[in-house]
Amino acid sequence: GAVVSQHPSRVICKSGTSVKIECRSLDFQATTMFWYRQFPKQSLMLMATSNEGSKATYEQGVEKDKFLINHASLTLSTLTVTSAHPEDSSFYICSASASSSGTASTYGYTFGSGTRLTVV
Amino acid sequence: AQSVTQLGSHVSVSEGALVLLRCNYSSSVPPYLFWYVQYPNQGLQLLLKYTSAATLVKGINGFEAEFKKSETSFHLTKPSAHMSDAAEYFCAVGLHSGNTPLVFGKGTRLSVIA
């Protein structure tokens, strides 16, 4: 149980275009999802926390107009990188937490498999 | 506030030797603690988690970790390293609710030498 599916796993886009990354919880309801960015050989940097049906909470320094997060249902959150530039190239990872009927002790913060974004 | 410190950004062991990856945490409330493993270009896989039950936690692939409150530590061990254990390991601290994000350490890269 507690599987998170993240797509695409790898995407190459041209500078100036937008890219959407999807994160789905397959067998549980995820009221909260987290989006991280990971630079090569570094740890995960939290970008934002999204709660189903409400606006995402962005970490300091993360441009909310560039990184649009939508959490429209209990099983799907999307991250859209708008007007992408080469400096946005990175590894993006989502993580889902259970609904109020479950806790971190139950699901342990399940992670997606990540998306490698390359902007050329 | 919570924080995690992983001592040693790179650990190298011989195949068959003991693996010890160190993690110390800081938390103002009883923490939940996690170890994740990451292989290149992949997401994070949960190795084990401490959620205030038994202090010695056994995980997958022969790994285990012991929660020591007095030392604020949660070190990861494996008796005998295998080549397939070579990866990046992250220690993380979180809260019971699950509605707050995990706080990660900087990671430790484990190399296994044949």
PDB file of C-alpha atoms in Angstrom:
ATOM      1  CA  GLY A   1       0.000   0.000   0.000  1.00  0.00           C
ATOM      2  CA  ALA A   2       0.831   3.710   0.025  1.00  0.00           C
ATOM      3  CA  VAL A   3       2.042   4.093  -3.524  1.00  0.00           C
ATOM      4  CA  VAL A   4       2.694   7.466  -5.129  1.00  0.00           C
ATOM      5  CA  SER A   5       2.952   7.647  -8.889  1.00  0.00           C
ATOM      6  CA  GLN A   6       4.823  10.571 -10.431  1.00  0.00           C
ATOM      7  CA  HIS A   7       4.860  11.378 -14.144  1.00  0.00           C
ATOM      8  CA  PRO A   8       6.707  12.009 -16.302  1.00  0.00           C
ATOM      9  CA  SER A   9       9.940  10.495 -15.057  1.00  0.00           C
ATOM     10  CA  ARG A  10      11.961  12.514 -17.487  1.00  0.00           C
ATOM     11  CA  VAL A  11      11.148  15.544 -19.625  1.00  0.00           C
ATOM     12  CA  ILE A  12      13.103  17.820 -21.904  1.00  0.00           C
ATOM     13  CA  CYS A  13      11.544  21.113 -22.898  1.00  0.00           C
ATOM     14  CA  LYS A  14      12.512  24.262 -24.687  1.00  0.00           C
ATOM     15  CA  SER A  15      13.207  27.439 -22.792  1.00  0.00           C
ATOM     16  CA  GLY A  16      10.058  29.507 -22.398  1.00  0.00           C
ATOM     17  CA  THR A  17       7.627  26.622 -22.454  1.00  0.00           C
ATOM     18  CA  SER A  18       5.682  25.188 -19.521  1.00  0.00           C
ATOM     19  CA  VAL A  19       5.882  21.697 -18.090  1.00  0.00           C
ATOM     20  CA  LYS A  20       3.361  19.903 -15.898  1.00  0.00           C
ATOM     21  CA  ILE A  21       4.364  17.183 -13.456  1.00  0.00           C
ATOM     22  CA  GLU A  22       1.723  14.944 -11.921  1.00  0.00           C
ATOM     23  CA  CYS A  23       1.763  13.217  -8.568  1.00  0.00           C
ATOM     24  CA  ARG A  24      -0.936  10.675  -7.775  1.00  0.00           C
ATOM     25  CA  SER A  25      -1.613   8.675  -4.650  1.00  0.00           C
ATOM     26  CA  LEU A  26      -2.792   5.323  -5.957  1.00  0.00           C
ATOM     27  CA  ASP A  27      -4.197   3.538  -2.937  1.00  0.00           C
ATOM     28  CA  PHE A  28      -4.780   6.165  -0.296  1.00  0.00           C
ATOM     29  CA  GLN A  29      -6.158   9.659   0.046  1.00  0.00           C
ATOM     30  CA  ALA A  30      -3.516  12.310   0.279  1.00  0.00           C
ATOM     31  CA  THR A  31      -4.817  15.454   1.911  1.00  0.00           C
ATOM     32  CA  THR A  32      -1.334  16.882   1.933  1.00  0.00           C
ATOM     33  CA  MET A  33       1.368  16.673  -0.694  1.00  0.00           C
ATOM     34  CA  PHE A  34       4.835  18.096  -0.649  1.00  0.00           C
ATOM     35  CA  TRP A  35       6.958  19.154  -3.594  1.00  0.00           C
ATOM     36  CA  TYR A  36      10.724  19.032  -3.365  1.00  0.00           C
ATOM     37  CA  ARG A  37      13.545  20.025  -5.653  1.00  0.00           C
ATOM     38  CA  GLN A  38      16.859  18.271  -5.600  1.00  0.00           C
ATOM     39  CA  PHE A  39      20.067  19.582  -7.124  1.00  0.00           C
ATOM     40  CA  PRO A  40      22.848  17.144  -8.071  1.00  0.00           C
ATOM     41  CA  LYS A  41      24.524  15.583  -5.076  1.00  0.00           C
ATOM     42  CA  GLN A  42      22.401  17.574  -2.666  1.00  0.00           C
ATOM     43  CA  SER A  43      19.543  16.933  -0.314  1.00  0.00           C
ATOM     44  CA  LEU A  44      15.884  17.604  -0.957  1.00  0.00           C
ATOM     45  CA  MET A  45      14.758  21.189  -0.760  1.00  0.00           C
ATOM     46  CA  LEU A  46      11.110  21.714   0.124  1.00  0.00           C
ATOM     47  CA  MET A  47       9.405  23.948  -2.401  1.00  0.00           C
ATOM     48  CA  ALA A  48       5.811  23.924  -1.234  1.00  0.00           C
ATOM     49  CA  THR A  49       3.128  22.154   0.719  1.00  0.00           C
ATOM     50  CA  SER A  50      -0.230  21.633  -0.917  1.00  0.00           C
ATOM     51  CA  ASN A  51      -3.460  20.749   0.797  1.00  0.00           C
ATOM     52  CA  GLU A  52      -6.416  19.445  -1.137  1.00  0.00           C
ATOM     53  CA  GLY A  53      -8.811  22.211  -2.066  1.00  0.00           C
ATOM     54  CA  SER A  54      -6.706  25.097  -0.859  1.00  0.00           C
ATOM     55  CA  LYS A  55      -3.788  27.184  -2.021  1.00  0.00           C
ATOM     56  CA  ALA A  56      -0.321  25.824  -1.670  1.00  0.00           C
ATOM     57  CA  THR A  57       2.073  27.180   0.897  1.00  0.00           C
ATOM     58  CA  TYR A  58       5.395  28.064  -0.681  1.00  0.00           C
ATOM     59  CA  GLU A  59       8.747  28.133   1.039  1.00  0.00           C
ATOM     60  CA  GLN A  60      10.677  31.330   1.184  1.00  0.00           C
ATOM     61  CA  GLY A  61      12.458  32.064  -2.060  1.00  0.00           C
ATOM     62  CA  VAL A  62      10.241  29.855  -4.221  1.00  0.00           C
ATOM     63  CA  GLU A  63       8.400  31.802  -6.911  1.00  0.00           C
ATOM     64  CA  LYS A  64       4.757  30.824  -6.689  1.00  0.00           C
ATOM     65  CA  ASP A  65       4.013  32.301 -10.110  1.00  0.00           C
ATOM     66  CA  LYS A  66       6.679  30.164 -11.708  1.00  0.00           C
ATOM     67  CA  PHE A  67       5.926  26.953  -9.848  1.00  0.00           C
ATOM     68  CA  LEU A  68       2.158  26.553  -9.944  1.00  0.00           C
ATOM     69  CA  ILE A  69       0.778  23.866  -7.680  1.00  0.00           C
ATOM     70  CA  ASN A  70      -2.734  22.500  -7.919  1.00  0.00           C
ATOM     71  CA  HIS A  71      -4.162  19.919  -5.525  1.00  0.00           C
ATOM     72  CA  ALA A  72      -7.679  19.588  -6.855  1.00  0.00           C
ATOM     73  CA  SER A  73      -8.454  16.133  -5.532  1.00  0.00           C
ATOM     74  CA  LEU A  74      -7.406  13.825  -2.741  1.00  0.00           C
ATOM     75  CA  THR A  75      -5.361  11.746  -5.153  1.00  0.00           C
ATOM     76  CA  LEU A  76      -3.755  14.248  -7.499  1.00  0.00           C
ATOM     77  CA  SER A  77      -1.409  17.170  -7.176  1.00  0.00           C
ATOM     78  CA  THR A  78       0.310  18.859 -10.092  1.00  0.00           C
ATOM     79  CA  LEU A  79       3.353  21.088 -10.336  1.00  0.00           C
ATOM     80  CA  THR A  80       3.581  23.289 -13.413  1.00  0.00           C
ATOM     81  CA  VAL A  81       6.871  24.958 -14.183  1.00  0.00           C
ATOM     82  CA  THR A  82       5.880  27.997 -16.189  1.00  0.00           C
ATOM     83  CA  SER A  83       8.128  29.723 -18.729  1.00  0.00           C
ATOM     84  CA  ALA A  84      10.886  27.296 -17.911  1.00  0.00           C
ATOM     85  CA  HIS A  85      14.509  28.362 -18.157  1.00  0.00           C
ATOM     86  CA  PRO A  86      17.719  26.324 -18.015  1.00  0.00           C
ATOM     87  CA  GLU A  87      18.185  27.195 -14.341  1.00  0.00           C
ATOM     88  CA  ASP A  88      14.924  25.379 -13.608  1.00  0.00           C
ATOM     89  CA  SER A  89      16.538  22.134 -14.731  1.00  0.00           C
ATOM     90  CA  SER A  90      16.499  19.863 -11.732  1.00  0.00           C
ATOM     91  CA  PHE A  91      15.067  16.730 -10.173  1.00  0.00           C
ATOM     92  CA  TYR A  92      11.590  17.286  -8.763  1.00  0.00           C
ATOM     93  CA  ILE A  93      10.081  14.865  -6.245  1.00  0.00           C
ATOM     94  CA  CYS A  94       6.630  14.774  -4.709  1.00  0.00           C
ATOM     95  CA  SER A  95       5.632  13.219  -1.437  1.00  0.00           C
ATOM     96  CA  ALA A  96       2.194  12.412  -0.140  1.00  0.00           C
ATOM     97  CA  SER A  97       0.866  12.151   3.358  1.00  0.00           C
ATOM     98  CA  ALA A  98      -2.266  10.303   4.389  1.00  0.00           C
ATOM     99  CA  SER A  99      -5.686  11.734   5.055  1.00  0.00           C
ATOM    100  CA  SER A 100      -6.864  12.579   8.546  1.00  0.00           C
ATOM    101  CA  SER A 101      -7.812   8.969   8.987  1.00  0.00           C
ATOM    102  CA  GLY A 102      -4.172   8.011   8.773  1.00  0.00           C
ATOM    103  CA  THR A 103      -0.973   9.437  10.126  1.00  0.00           C
ATOM    104  CA  ALA A 104       2.663   9.532   9.324  1.00  0.00           C
ATOM    105  CA  SER A 105       3.040   6.432  11.422  1.00  0.00           C
ATOM    106  CA  THR A 106       0.797   4.628   9.014  1.00  0.00           C
ATOM    107  CA  TYR A 107       2.200   5.725   5.714  1.00  0.00           C
ATOM    108  CA  GLY A 108       5.592   7.212   6.420  1.00  0.00           C
ATOM    109  CA  TYR A 109       5.468   9.930   3.820  1.00  0.00           C
ATOM    110  CA  THR A 110       5.533   8.074   0.527  1.00  0.00           C
ATOM    111  CA  PHE A 111       7.604   9.558  -2.268  1.00  0.00           C
ATOM    112  CA  GLY A 112       7.165   9.562  -5.996  1.00  0.00           C
ATOM    113  CA  SER A 113       9.932   8.333  -8.252  1.00  0.00           C
ATOM    114  CA  GLY A 114      10.890  11.835  -9.297  1.00  0.00           C
ATOM    115  CA  THR A 115      10.954  13.856 -12.510  1.00  0.00           C
ATOM    116  CA  ARG A 116      14.172  14.874 -14.207  1.00  0.00           C
ATOM    117  CA  LEU A 117      13.494  18.187 -15.936  1.00  0.00           C
ATOM    118  CA  THR A 118      15.955  19.461 -18.500  1.00  0.00           C
ATOM    119  CA  VAL A 119      15.335  22.848 -20.072  1.00  0.00           C
ATOM    120  CA  VAL A 120      17.277  23.513 -23.266  1.00  0.00           C
TER     121      VAL A 120
ATOM    122  CA  ALA B   1      11.793  23.519  15.057  1.00  0.00           C
ATOM    123  CA  GLN B   2      13.335  20.286  13.890  1.00  0.00           C
ATOM    124  CA  SER B   3      16.661  19.586  12.269  1.00  0.00           C
ATOM    125  CA  VAL B   4      18.808  16.659  11.239  1.00  0.00           C
ATOM    126  CA  THR B   5      22.558  16.335  11.023  1.00  0.00           C
ATOM    127  CA  GLN B   6      24.141  13.505   9.116  1.00  0.00           C
ATOM    128  CA  LEU B   7      27.777  13.086   9.994  1.00  0.00           C
ATOM    129  CA  GLY B   8      29.879  12.259   6.997  1.00  0.00           C
ATOM    130  CA  SER B   9      28.799  13.182   3.483  1.00  0.00           C
ATOM    131  CA  HIS B  10      30.583  10.110   2.145  1.00  0.00           C
ATOM    132  CA  VAL B  11      31.194   6.752   3.764  1.00  0.00           C
ATOM    133  CA  SER B  12      33.150   3.987   2.117  1.00  0.00           C
ATOM    134  CA  VAL B  13      33.148   0.389   3.332  1.00  0.00           C
ATOM    135  CA  SER B  14      34.370  -2.919   2.027  1.00  0.00           C
ATOM    136  CA  GLU B  15      31.914  -5.531   0.890  1.00  0.00           C
ATOM    137  CA  GLY B  16      30.927  -7.632   3.893  1.00  0.00           C
ATOM    138  CA  ALA B  17      31.928  -4.974   6.416  1.00  0.00           C
ATOM    139  CA  LEU B  18      29.689  -3.206   8.890  1.00  0.00           C
ATOM    140  CA  VAL B  19      27.782  -0.201   7.630  1.00  0.00           C
ATOM    141  CA  LEU B  20      27.239   2.663  10.061  1.00  0.00           C
ATOM    142  CA  LEU B  21      25.597   5.889   8.923  1.00  0.00           C
ATOM    143  CA  ARG B  22      25.187   8.517  11.582  1.00  0.00           C
ATOM    144  CA  CYS B  23      22.196  10.746  12.171  1.00  0.00           C
ATOM    145  CA  ASN B  24      21.517  13.167  14.999  1.00  0.00           C
ATOM    146  CA  TYR B  25      18.310  15.085  15.319  1.00  0.00           C
ATOM    147  CA  SER B  26      16.914  18.070  17.128  1.00  0.00           C
ATOM    148  CA  SER B  27      13.248  18.313  17.953  1.00  0.00           C
ATOM    149  CA  SER B  28      11.215  20.201  20.524  1.00  0.00           C
ATOM    150  CA  VAL B  29       8.577  17.464  20.515  1.00  0.00           C
ATOM    151  CA  PRO B  30       8.817  13.676  20.344  1.00  0.00           C
ATOM    152  CA  PRO B  31      10.004  13.019  16.818  1.00  0.00           C
ATOM    153  CA  TYR B  32       9.218  10.554  14.144  1.00  0.00           C
ATOM    154  CA  LEU B  33      12.440   9.529  12.421  1.00  0.00           C
ATOM    155  CA  PHE B  34      13.010   8.037   9.012  1.00  0.00           C
ATOM    156  CA  TRP B  35      15.795   6.658   6.865  1.00  0.00           C
ATOM    157  CA  TYR B  36      15.411   6.734   3.115  1.00  0.00           C
ATOM    158  CA  VAL B  37      17.637   5.402   0.356  1.00  0.00           C
ATOM    159  CA  GLN B  38      17.960   6.988  -3.070  1.00  0.00           C
ATOM    160  CA  TYR B  39      19.503   5.388  -6.117  1.00  0.00           C
ATOM    161  CA  PRO B  40      20.611   7.590  -9.025  1.00  0.00           C
ATOM    162  CA  ASN B  41      17.754   9.339 -10.799  1.00  0.00           C
ATOM    163  CA  GLN B  42      15.168   7.714  -8.597  1.00  0.00           C
ATOM    164  CA  GLY B  43      12.872   8.811  -5.830  1.00  0.00           C
ATOM    165  CA  LEU B  44      13.254   7.978  -2.183  1.00  0.00           C
ATOM    166  CA  GLN B  45      12.561   4.528  -0.811  1.00  0.00           C
ATOM    167  CA  LEU B  46      11.704   4.133   2.844  1.00  0.00           C
ATOM    168  CA  LEU B  47      14.176   1.916   4.662  1.00  0.00           C
ATOM    169  CA  LEU B  48      12.701   2.165   8.127  1.00  0.00           C
ATOM    170  CA  LYS B  49      10.924   4.497  10.491  1.00  0.00           C
ATOM    171  CA  TYR B  50      10.725   5.152  14.207  1.00  0.00           C
ATOM    172  CA  THR B  51       7.297   6.173  15.448  1.00  0.00           C
ATOM    173  CA  SER B  52       7.648   5.982  19.239  1.00  0.00           C
ATOM    174  CA  ALA B  53       7.221   2.240  19.527  1.00  0.00           C
ATOM    175  CA  ALA B  54      10.271  -0.012  19.782  1.00  0.00           C
ATOM    176  CA  THR B  55      13.547   1.892  19.903  1.00  0.00           C
ATOM    177  CA  LEU B  56      15.320  -0.674  17.738  1.00  0.00           C
ATOM    178  CA  VAL B  57      13.757  -0.564  14.329  1.00  0.00           C
ATOM    179  CA  LYS B  58      14.327  -3.147  11.658  1.00  0.00           C
ATOM    180  CA  GLY B  59      13.908  -2.187   8.061  1.00  0.00           C
ATOM    181  CA  ILE B  60      14.277  -3.588   4.613  1.00  0.00           C
ATOM    182  CA  ASN B  61      17.435  -5.014   3.055  1.00  0.00           C
ATOM    183  CA  GLY B  62      18.910  -5.941   6.435  1.00  0.00           C
ATOM    184  CA  PHE B  63      19.145  -2.396   7.769  1.00  0.00           C
ATOM    185  CA  GLU B  64      18.228  -1.378  11.270  1.00  0.00           C
ATOM    186  CA  ALA B  65      18.419   1.753  13.376  1.00  0.00           C
ATOM    187  CA  GLU B  66      18.256   2.462  17.072  1.00  0.00           C
ATOM    188  CA  PHE B  67      16.559   5.500  18.546  1.00  0.00           C
ATOM    189  CA  LYS B  68      18.575   6.870  21.459  1.00  0.00           C
ATOM    190  CA  LYS B  69      16.821   9.770  23.079  1.00  0.00           C
ATOM    191  CA  SER B  70      19.675  10.550  25.458  1.00  0.00           C
ATOM    192  CA  GLU B  71      22.029  10.933  22.504  1.00  0.00           C
ATOM    193  CA  THR B  72      19.407  12.387  20.116  1.00  0.00           C
ATOM    194  CA  SER B  73      20.628   9.868  17.596  1.00  0.00           C
ATOM    195  CA  PHE B  74      19.138   7.500  15.071  1.00  0.00           C
ATOM    196  CA  HIS B  75      22.103   5.801  13.441  1.00  0.00           C
ATOM    197  CA  LEU B  76      21.587   3.344  10.601  1.00  0.00           C
ATOM    198  CA  THR B  77      23.469   0.060  10.576  1.00  0.00           C
ATOM    199  CA  LYS B  78      23.816  -3.088   8.539  1.00  0.00           C
ATOM    200  CA  PRO B  79      26.044  -5.965   9.636  1.00  0.00           C
ATOM    201  CA  SER B  80      27.408  -6.824   6.219  1.00  0.00           C
ATOM    202  CA  ALA B  81      27.551  -4.444   3.273  1.00  0.00           C
ATOM    203  CA  HIS B  82      26.578  -5.585  -0.179  1.00  0.00           C
ATOM    204  CA  MET B  83      27.541  -3.959  -3.440  1.00  0.00           C
ATOM    205  CA  SER B  84      23.902  -3.155  -4.067  1.00  0.00           C
ATOM    206  CA  ASP B  85      23.834  -0.984  -0.925  1.00  0.00           C
ATOM    207  CA  ALA B  86      25.843   1.710  -2.691  1.00  0.00           C
ATOM    208  CA  ALA B  87      23.472   4.687  -2.806  1.00  0.00           C
ATOM    209  CA  GLU B  88      22.592   7.970  -1.125  1.00  0.00           C
ATOM    210  CA  TYR B  89      21.006   7.725   2.300  1.00  0.00           C
ATOM    211  CA  PHE B  90      18.888  10.399   3.912  1.00  0.00           C
ATOM    212  CA  CYS B  91      17.829  10.702   7.513  1.00  0.00           C
ATOM    213  CA  ALA B  92      14.675  12.724   8.145  1.00  0.00           C
ATOM    214  CA  VAL B  93      12.620  13.921  11.085  1.00  0.00           C
ATOM    215  CA  GLY B  94       8.911  14.568  11.121  1.00  0.00           C
ATOM    216  CA  LEU B  95       5.844  14.938  13.283  1.00  0.00           C
ATOM    217  CA  HIS B  96       3.002  12.596  14.098  1.00  0.00           C
ATOM    218  CA  SER B  97       0.396  14.468  12.134  1.00  0.00           C
ATOM    219  CA  GLY B  98       1.862  13.930   8.703  1.00  0.00           C
ATOM    220  CA  ASN B  99       0.647  17.339   7.613  1.00  0.00           C
ATOM    221  CA  THR B 100       4.033  18.947   7.992  1.00  0.00           C
ATOM    222  CA  PRO B 101       6.943  18.166   5.703  1.00  0.00           C
ATOM    223  CA  LEU B 102       9.856  16.041   6.681  1.00  0.00           C
ATOM    224  CA  VAL B 103      13.106  17.775   7.446  1.00  0.00           C
ATOM    225  CA  PHE B 104      15.987  16.028   5.723  1.00  0.00           C
ATOM    226  CA  GLY B 105      19.635  15.745   6.495  1.00  0.00           C
ATOM    227  CA  LYS B 106      22.129  16.523   3.771  1.00  0.00           C
ATOM    228  CA  GLY B 107      22.566  12.886   2.923  1.00  0.00           C
ATOM    229  CA  THR B 108      25.398  10.382   3.095  1.00  0.00           C
ATOM    230  CA  ARG B 109      26.721   8.675   0.030  1.00  0.00           C
ATOM    231  CA  LEU B 110      27.647   5.089   0.737  1.00  0.00           C
ATOM    232  CA  SER B 111      30.271   3.439  -1.444  1.00  0.00           C
ATOM    233  CA  VAL B 112      30.916  -0.281  -1.215  1.00  0.00           C
ATOM    234  CA  ILE B 113      34.302  -1.541  -2.304  1.00  0.00           C
ATOM    235  CA  ALA B 114      34.712  -5.043  -3.636  1.00  0.00           C
TER     236      ALA B 114
END
